[in-house]
Every structure is written in structure tokens, then in C-alpha cells.
């Protein structure tokens, strides 16, 4: 009984080892245990990042400003004469008890999840990778890396646009109103804009993925180009919070450029794929044309001819 637990752990490690188990075969229960283990490590990474983000919210990390200052800077970019309490500094309003604590917790968890994303994304990747072939793992790893870069690019673009969007939205009725945003409403607006831009930048990558697996061809994307651009503007109009035309145009313009880049990548991929298939025997056949194989079955009564042997004397 004393050796059963270590042996069980060793057997589980052997199951997860690519060298000892190249096919990554597991039973259903083993998959559940593996998922629970990977999920636990991912949650621990997010929790550790959330604790760090909670501390970072009010603490300056050397040359890096505090997380609260980074989030609050777009609001402070509004002209002082349009902000409530402009003579006393740049502050958000707290209207209910513990609102500031919950905002700090929410922003800390979001910032920590971003900082520790390589850790919990690795856990997700380690759970999925054993079920993929080598070529599929290469493609999946490339797409995950591109998705991370695109999400970060979308979030950075949104952050740069937030001050302009706020000035535009708060400029209406400036002769009669003064801006006094509550912390909860403002943080929700900023986080939603960051997430919307980050997720939206993944849509062109989806077109590339569908092209690589053969679902969408370049000819179809070329024919649908105008419709895709129209849908991009419609999506941007509904996705941007507050009906902000500045953010809508910026998001639609960036997505249009990325969609065109995805179409060109599909064009290069299909051209390369076509050149590789030209050497195949039936490459010139259309999709609805049958290949001229010889379907005549051989007779089971036929016996193979015996090889002739020379009489050596």
C-alpha cells in the first residue's frame, strides 16, 4: 500500500510523457484528471496574477506607473474645465461603499490575467497538444501566438483611442453639463472597450484559419470582399460602447486592413497549395468529376504465376 501512491503518480507521468506515450492515448477518466490538474494550475496562475495586480493598482513599479494611474489617465486627459472637482485634482466618484475596493479587485484580476497569460495559456496548450499531430501542433502554436499579438494590438489601439472618445462624448452639451464619472461606470467602459477591440482583432485570423483548413477559398473571399467590409462596419457600429463614432470608425478601419491582409494571405496560401498539387496525377479534374480509377475487381480464383526456375546442373 505504501508504494501504490508513488507508482500511481509515476504511471500518470508516463501517460503524459510524449517519449513514452507518443500517441497521447488516455482513458476518459485520465482525461478528466488531466483537465482538472491543468485547470487548477491555470487558476493558480490567474490568482497569483490577480494578487500582483491588486498590489500594483496603488504601487508604482520602478519606471512603470501604477495600474490605477494607467487606467485613470484617459479620464484625466479630459480638459479640466469639463471635469467635476477640477480644482482639486483628477478623481473618479465612489457612490457606494466598497466600490473602490471592488474596482481595484476587478482591475487587478484583469491586469494579472494578462500578465500571467503565458502561464495559463501554456496549461491550455499542454492539455490540447497531446491529441494533435505534429503538423497540427505547429499550426495551432502559430495561431495561438498570432492571436496573442493581435489581442494585445487591439487593446493598445483601444487604450490610445479612449481619451479621444471621451473628449468627443463629453463635448456634447459642455455649456450645460460637467463630467463626473463614477468609478464603476468608467472602469466598465474602459475594460469593455479593451476587450472588444482585442477580440475583434481575432476575426481576420479566423478567416486565415478557415482558409488553411480548406473551408474558405481565396476565390470566395475575393468575391465576398465588399460584403466582408460592410459587415465589418456594421459589427463596429454595434460593438463599440456608447455609440462612439470615433471608436467605431477606428475599429472598422483597422479590421478592414486586417481583413484585406487575411485575404492576401489566403491568396498566397491557395497559390502555393495549387502549385504543390499540379504534380498529382488527377490535379486537373474538377470537384464533381470522378477520377478514372480501375474499379474492376480481381478474381479470387486466379493464382499467381509461379516464378520460372532454371535447371542448374
Short mmCIF file of C-alpha atoms in Angstrom, two decimals:
data_model
loop_
_atom_site.label_atom_id
_atom_site.label_comp_id
_atom_site.label_asym_id
_atom_site.label_seq_id
_atom_site.Cartn_x
_atom_site.Cartn_y
_atom_site.Cartn_z
CA UNK A 1 0.00 0.00 0.00
CA UNK A 2 2.89 2.37 0.70
CA UNK A 3 4.26 2.01 -2.85
CA UNK A 4 0.91 2.30 -4.61
CA UNK A 5 0.66 6.11 -4.47
CA UNK A 6 4.15 6.83 -5.89
CA UNK A 7 3.62 4.17 -8.54
CA UNK A 8 0.29 5.75 -9.48
CA UNK A 9 1.88 9.18 -9.83
CA UNK A 10 4.70 7.70 -11.88
CA UNK A 11 2.21 5.97 -14.16
CA UNK A 12 0.35 9.24 -14.67
CA UNK A 13 3.59 10.99 -15.58
CA UNK A 14 4.36 8.21 -18.06
CA UNK A 15 0.91 8.72 -19.60
CA UNK A 16 1.65 12.42 -20.09
CA UNK A 17 5.17 11.82 -21.45
CA UNK A 18 5.47 12.30 -25.22
CA UNK A 19 8.50 9.99 -25.33
CA UNK A 20 6.84 7.10 -23.50
CA UNK A 21 3.35 7.73 -24.87
CA UNK A 22 3.78 9.26 -28.35
CA UNK A 23 0.10 8.92 -29.27
CA UNK A 24 -1.08 10.69 -26.12
CA UNK A 25 -3.70 7.98 -25.51
CA UNK A 26 -5.72 8.28 -22.29
CA UNK A 27 -8.93 6.91 -20.93
CA UNK A 28 -11.88 9.20 -20.24
CA UNK A 29 -11.13 9.28 -16.51
CA UNK A 30 -7.49 10.12 -17.21
CA UNK A 31 -8.59 12.97 -19.47
CA UNK A 32 -10.80 14.32 -16.68
CA UNK A 33 -7.96 14.10 -14.16
CA UNK A 34 -5.61 15.81 -16.60
CA UNK A 35 -8.15 18.57 -17.27
CA UNK A 36 -8.63 19.10 -13.53
CA UNK A 37 -4.88 19.33 -12.99
CA UNK A 38 -4.33 21.80 -15.86
CA UNK A 39 -7.32 23.88 -14.79
CA UNK A 40 -6.01 24.02 -11.22
CA UNK A 41 -2.60 25.29 -12.33
CA UNK A 42 -4.23 27.83 -14.65
CA UNK A 43 -6.45 29.17 -11.85
CA UNK A 44 -3.45 29.40 -9.52
CA UNK A 45 -1.61 31.44 -12.18
CA UNK A 46 -4.58 33.79 -12.57
CA UNK A 47 -4.94 34.10 -8.80
CA UNK A 48 -1.25 34.93 -8.38
CA UNK A 49 -1.53 37.49 -11.17
CA UNK A 50 -4.62 38.97 -9.55
CA UNK A 51 -2.80 39.42 -6.22
CA UNK A 52 0.07 41.11 -8.03
CA UNK A 53 -2.36 43.32 -9.98
CA UNK A 54 -4.21 44.26 -6.79
CA UNK A 55 -0.94 45.44 -5.23
CA UNK A 56 0.19 47.10 -8.47
CA UNK A 57 -3.03 49.15 -8.59
CA UNK A 58 -1.69 51.60 -5.99
CA UNK A 59 2.04 50.90 -6.26
CA UNK A 60 4.49 52.24 -8.79
CA UNK A 61 6.85 49.54 -10.11
CA UNK A 62 10.03 51.50 -10.79
CA UNK A 63 9.67 53.32 -14.12
CA UNK A 64 6.27 51.67 -14.67
CA UNK A 65 3.38 53.74 -13.26
CA UNK A 66 0.75 52.19 -11.07
CA UNK A 67 -2.08 50.28 -12.69
CA UNK A 68 -4.61 52.75 -11.30
CA UNK A 69 -2.76 55.64 -12.96
CA UNK A 70 -2.68 53.79 -16.29
CA UNK A 71 -6.44 53.21 -16.15
CA UNK A 72 -7.20 56.73 -14.88
CA UNK A 73 -5.01 58.63 -17.38
CA UNK A 74 -7.59 58.67 -20.23
CA UNK A 75 -10.14 60.26 -17.86
CA UNK A 76 -7.57 62.81 -16.70
CA UNK A 77 -6.93 63.72 -20.35
CA UNK A 78 -10.37 65.38 -20.45
CA UNK A 79 -9.97 69.17 -20.16
CA UNK A 80 -10.02 70.22 -16.52
CA UNK A 81 -12.89 72.65 -17.02
CA UNK A 82 -15.15 69.74 -18.04
CA UNK A 83 -14.41 67.53 -15.03
CA UNK A 84 -16.13 67.70 -11.68
CA UNK A 85 -13.78 68.94 -8.97
CA UNK A 86 -11.18 70.09 -11.49
CA UNK A 87 -9.54 72.38 -8.96
CA UNK A 88 -8.85 69.51 -6.55
CA UNK A 89 -7.32 67.01 -8.98
CA UNK A 90 -8.42 64.16 -11.21
CA UNK A 91 -10.65 61.77 -9.27
CA UNK A 92 -13.49 59.37 -10.02
CA UNK A 93 -16.62 59.26 -7.89
CA UNK A 94 -17.38 56.49 -5.39
CA UNK A 95 -21.14 56.31 -4.86
CA UNK A 96 -21.49 53.12 -2.78
CA UNK A 97 -19.37 51.58 0.00
CA UNK A 98 -16.56 49.27 -1.09
CA UNK A 99 -16.89 50.44 -4.71
CA UNK A 100 -13.22 51.45 -4.80
CA UNK A 101 -12.20 48.07 -3.36
CA UNK A 102 -14.23 46.15 -5.95
CA UNK A 103 -12.82 48.29 -8.76
CA UNK A 104 -9.29 47.66 -7.55
CA UNK A 105 -10.03 43.92 -7.35
CA UNK A 106 -11.61 43.85 -10.83
CA UNK A 107 -8.80 45.79 -12.47
CA UNK A 108 -6.16 43.81 -10.57
CA UNK A 109 -7.60 40.48 -11.73
CA UNK A 110 -7.82 41.71 -15.34
CA UNK A 111 -4.26 43.03 -15.31
CA UNK A 112 -2.95 39.92 -13.58
CA UNK A 113 -4.69 37.64 -16.07
CA UNK A 114 -2.98 39.50 -18.92
CA UNK A 115 0.44 39.38 -17.26
CA UNK A 116 0.19 35.66 -16.45
CA UNK A 117 -1.41 34.74 -19.79
CA UNK A 118 1.70 32.79 -20.93
CA UNK A 119 1.31 30.53 -17.88
CA UNK A 120 -2.39 29.69 -18.14
CA UNK A 121 -2.27 29.57 -21.95
CA UNK A 122 0.53 27.03 -21.63
CA UNK A 123 -1.70 24.88 -19.42
CA UNK A 124 -4.44 25.04 -22.04
CA UNK A 125 -1.93 24.19 -24.74
CA UNK A 126 -0.48 21.29 -22.73
CA UNK A 127 -3.97 19.79 -22.39
CA UNK A 128 -4.81 20.06 -26.11
CA UNK A 129 -1.43 19.31 -27.70
CA UNK A 130 -1.27 15.51 -26.99
CA UNK A 131 -4.34 15.00 -29.21
CA UNK A 132 -2.82 16.80 -32.21
CA UNK A 133 -0.50 15.62 -34.92
CA UNK A 134 2.90 17.27 -35.34
CA UNK A 135 1.70 19.45 -38.25
CA UNK A 136 -1.46 20.41 -36.37
CA UNK A 137 0.58 21.37 -33.28
CA UNK A 138 2.80 23.57 -35.43
CA UNK A 139 -0.21 25.37 -36.94
CA UNK A 140 -2.01 25.66 -33.61
CA UNK A 141 1.05 27.09 -31.86
CA UNK A 142 1.49 29.65 -34.67
CA UNK A 143 -2.15 30.69 -34.48
CA UNK A 144 -2.06 30.99 -30.68
CA UNK A 145 0.99 33.24 -30.91
CA UNK A 146 -0.63 35.39 -33.61
CA UNK A 147 -3.86 35.57 -31.60
CA UNK A 148 -1.98 36.85 -28.55
CA UNK A 149 -0.21 39.54 -30.59
CA UNK A 150 -3.45 40.61 -32.29
CA UNK A 151 -5.35 40.80 -28.99
CA UNK A 152 -2.61 42.92 -27.45
CA UNK A 153 -2.55 45.16 -30.54
CA UNK A 154 -6.30 45.68 -30.37
CA UNK A 155 -6.17 46.50 -26.66
CA UNK A 156 -3.34 49.02 -27.18
CA UNK A 157 -5.25 50.70 -30.02
CA UNK A 158 -8.35 50.94 -27.82
CA UNK A 159 -6.34 52.46 -24.98
CA UNK A 160 -4.92 55.11 -27.31
CA UNK A 161 -8.41 55.95 -28.57
CA UNK A 162 -10.13 56.19 -25.19
CA UNK A 163 -9.06 59.82 -24.44
CA UNK A 164 -10.29 61.00 -27.86
CA UNK A 165 -13.53 59.04 -27.47
CA UNK A 166 -14.16 60.53 -24.02
CA UNK A 167 -13.46 64.08 -25.19
CA UNK A 168 -15.82 63.60 -28.11
CA UNK A 169 -18.61 62.11 -25.99
CA UNK A 170 -18.22 64.62 -23.17
CA UNK A 171 -18.07 67.54 -25.59
CA UNK A 172 -21.80 67.43 -26.27
CA UNK A 173 -23.66 69.89 -24.08
CA UNK A 174 -20.46 71.16 -22.47
CA UNK A 175 -22.14 74.55 -21.91
CA UNK A 176 -24.72 72.96 -19.60
CA UNK A 177 -23.07 69.81 -18.17
CA UNK A 178 -19.90 68.93 -16.30
CA UNK A 179 -18.47 65.41 -16.28
CA UNK A 180 -18.38 63.49 -13.02
CA UNK A 181 -17.94 59.81 -13.88
CA UNK A 182 -18.41 57.13 -11.26
CA UNK A 183 -15.57 54.67 -10.91
CA UNK A 184 -17.69 51.62 -11.74
CA UNK A 185 -19.14 53.09 -14.95
CA UNK A 186 -15.80 54.41 -16.15
CA UNK A 187 -13.85 51.20 -15.46
CA UNK A 188 -16.58 49.14 -17.13
CA UNK A 189 -16.40 51.41 -20.19
CA UNK A 190 -12.59 51.12 -20.41
CA UNK A 191 -12.43 47.35 -19.87
CA UNK A 192 -15.26 46.66 -22.32
CA UNK A 193 -13.56 48.77 -24.99
CA UNK A 194 -10.24 46.99 -24.44
CA UNK A 195 -11.86 43.55 -24.65
CA UNK A 196 -13.99 44.45 -27.68
CA UNK A 197 -11.01 45.72 -29.65
CA UNK A 198 -8.84 42.78 -28.58
CA UNK A 199 -11.42 40.14 -29.52
CA UNK A 200 -12.35 41.93 -32.75
CA UNK A 201 -8.76 41.75 -33.94
CA UNK A 202 -9.09 37.95 -33.87
CA UNK A 203 -11.74 37.91 -36.64
CA UNK A 204 -9.26 38.20 -39.57
CA UNK A 205 -7.24 35.38 -38.01
CA UNK A 206 -10.40 33.26 -38.14
CA UNK A 207 -10.57 33.82 -41.92
CA UNK A 208 -6.97 32.64 -42.27
CA UNK A 209 -7.66 29.54 -40.16
CA UNK A 210 -10.71 28.63 -42.25
CA UNK A 211 -8.65 29.06 -45.41
CA UNK A 212 -5.82 26.87 -44.11
CA UNK A 213 -8.20 24.01 -43.28
CA UNK A 214 -9.86 24.28 -46.69
CA UNK A 215 -13.25 25.69 -45.66
CA UNK A 216 -12.82 29.09 -47.38
CA UNK A 217 -11.00 29.55 -50.66
CA UNK A 218 -9.38 32.75 -51.86
CA UNK A 219 -11.87 32.91 -54.76
CA UNK A 220 -14.75 33.01 -52.28
CA UNK A 221 -13.08 35.64 -50.09
CA UNK A 222 -12.31 37.77 -53.15
CA UNK A 223 -15.95 37.59 -54.24
CA UNK A 224 -17.17 38.42 -50.71
CA UNK A 225 -14.69 41.29 -50.13
CA UNK A 226 -17.31 44.07 -50.30
CA UNK A 227 -19.72 42.14 -48.12
CA UNK A 228 -17.00 41.50 -45.54
CA UNK A 229 -16.12 45.21 -45.40
CA UNK A 230 -19.81 46.10 -45.00
CA UNK A 231 -20.23 43.56 -42.19
CA UNK A 232 -17.09 44.92 -40.51
CA UNK A 233 -18.61 48.41 -40.33
CA UNK A 234 -21.93 47.03 -39.08
CA UNK A 235 -20.12 44.99 -36.42
CA UNK A 236 -18.07 48.02 -35.34
CA UNK A 237 -21.23 50.14 -35.04
CA UNK A 238 -22.86 47.65 -32.66
CA UNK A 239 -19.70 46.56 -30.80
CA UNK A 240 -18.32 49.93 -29.69
CA UNK A 241 -19.89 51.05 -26.40
CA UNK A 242 -21.59 54.39 -26.06
CA UNK A 243 -22.26 54.69 -29.81
CA UNK A 244 -18.96 56.49 -30.20
CA UNK A 245 -18.40 57.29 -33.91
CA UNK A 246 -14.68 57.90 -33.39
CA UNK A 247 -14.09 54.43 -31.94
CA UNK A 248 -16.42 52.85 -34.48
CA UNK A 249 -14.51 54.30 -37.45
CA UNK A 250 -11.15 53.40 -35.92
CA UNK A 251 -12.24 49.81 -35.22
CA UNK A 252 -13.83 49.38 -38.65
CA UNK A 253 -10.77 50.81 -40.40
CA UNK A 254 -8.35 48.56 -38.51
CA UNK A 255 -10.49 45.48 -39.13
CA UNK A 256 -10.77 46.35 -42.83
CA UNK A 257 -6.98 46.47 -43.13
CA UNK A 258 -6.61 43.18 -41.24
CA UNK A 259 -9.34 41.53 -43.32
CA UNK A 260 -7.60 42.55 -46.52
CA UNK A 261 -4.33 41.18 -45.12
CA UNK A 262 -6.11 37.89 -44.33
CA UNK A 263 -7.46 37.73 -47.90
CA UNK A 264 -3.97 38.24 -49.33
CA UNK A 265 -2.57 35.53 -47.04
CA UNK A 266 -5.32 33.22 -48.35
CA UNK A 267 -4.33 34.11 -51.92
CA UNK A 268 -0.67 33.20 -51.31
CA UNK A 269 -1.64 30.00 -49.47
CA UNK A 270 -4.03 28.81 -52.21
CA UNK A 271 -1.49 29.60 -54.95
CA UNK A 272 1.18 27.62 -53.13
CA UNK A 273 -1.22 24.77 -52.50
CA UNK A 274 -2.24 24.69 -56.17
CA UNK A 275 1.39 24.57 -57.31
CA UNK A 276 2.02 21.67 -54.97
CA UNK A 277 -0.96 19.73 -56.34
CA UNK A 278 -0.08 20.21 -60.02
CA UNK A 279 2.29 17.25 -59.85
CA UNK A 280 -0.52 14.93 -58.75
CA UNK A 281 -2.00 12.63 -61.39
CA UNK A 282 -5.61 13.82 -61.08
CA UNK A 283 -4.93 17.51 -60.27
CA UNK A 284 -6.73 18.73 -63.39
CA UNK A 285 -10.07 17.15 -62.51
CA UNK A 286 -12.96 19.32 -61.32
CA UNK A 287 -14.56 18.79 -57.92
CA UNK A 288 -17.60 16.95 -59.35
CA UNK A 289 -15.63 14.76 -61.78
CA UNK A 290 -14.76 11.21 -60.81
CA UNK A 291 -11.18 10.06 -61.04
CA UNK A 292 -10.69 7.36 -63.72
CA UNK A 293 -9.61 4.58 -61.40
CA UNK A 294 -9.80 0.94 -62.46
CA UNK A 295 -12.61 -0.45 -60.35
CA UNK A 296 -12.55 -3.99 -61.91
CA UNK A 297 -12.11 -6.50 -59.08
CA UNK A 298 -9.63 -9.27 -59.43
CA UNK A 299 -10.86 -12.89 -59.32
CA UNK A 300 -10.11 -14.91 -56.24
CA UNK A 301 -9.65 -17.99 -58.44
CA UNK A 302 -6.67 -16.50 -60.14
CA UNK A 303 -3.46 -17.98 -58.83
CA UNK A 304 -0.26 -16.09 -59.08
CA UNK A 305 2.13 -17.38 -61.70
CA UNK A 306 4.97 -19.43 -60.33
CA UNK A 307 8.37 -17.98 -60.99
CA UNK A 308 10.44 -19.91 -63.51
CA UNK A 309 13.49 -21.62 -62.13
CA UNK A 310 16.50 -22.51 -64.18
CA UNK A 311 17.67 -26.04 -64.11
CA UNK A 312 21.20 -25.87 -62.89
CA UNK A 313 23.12 -29.00 -63.49
#
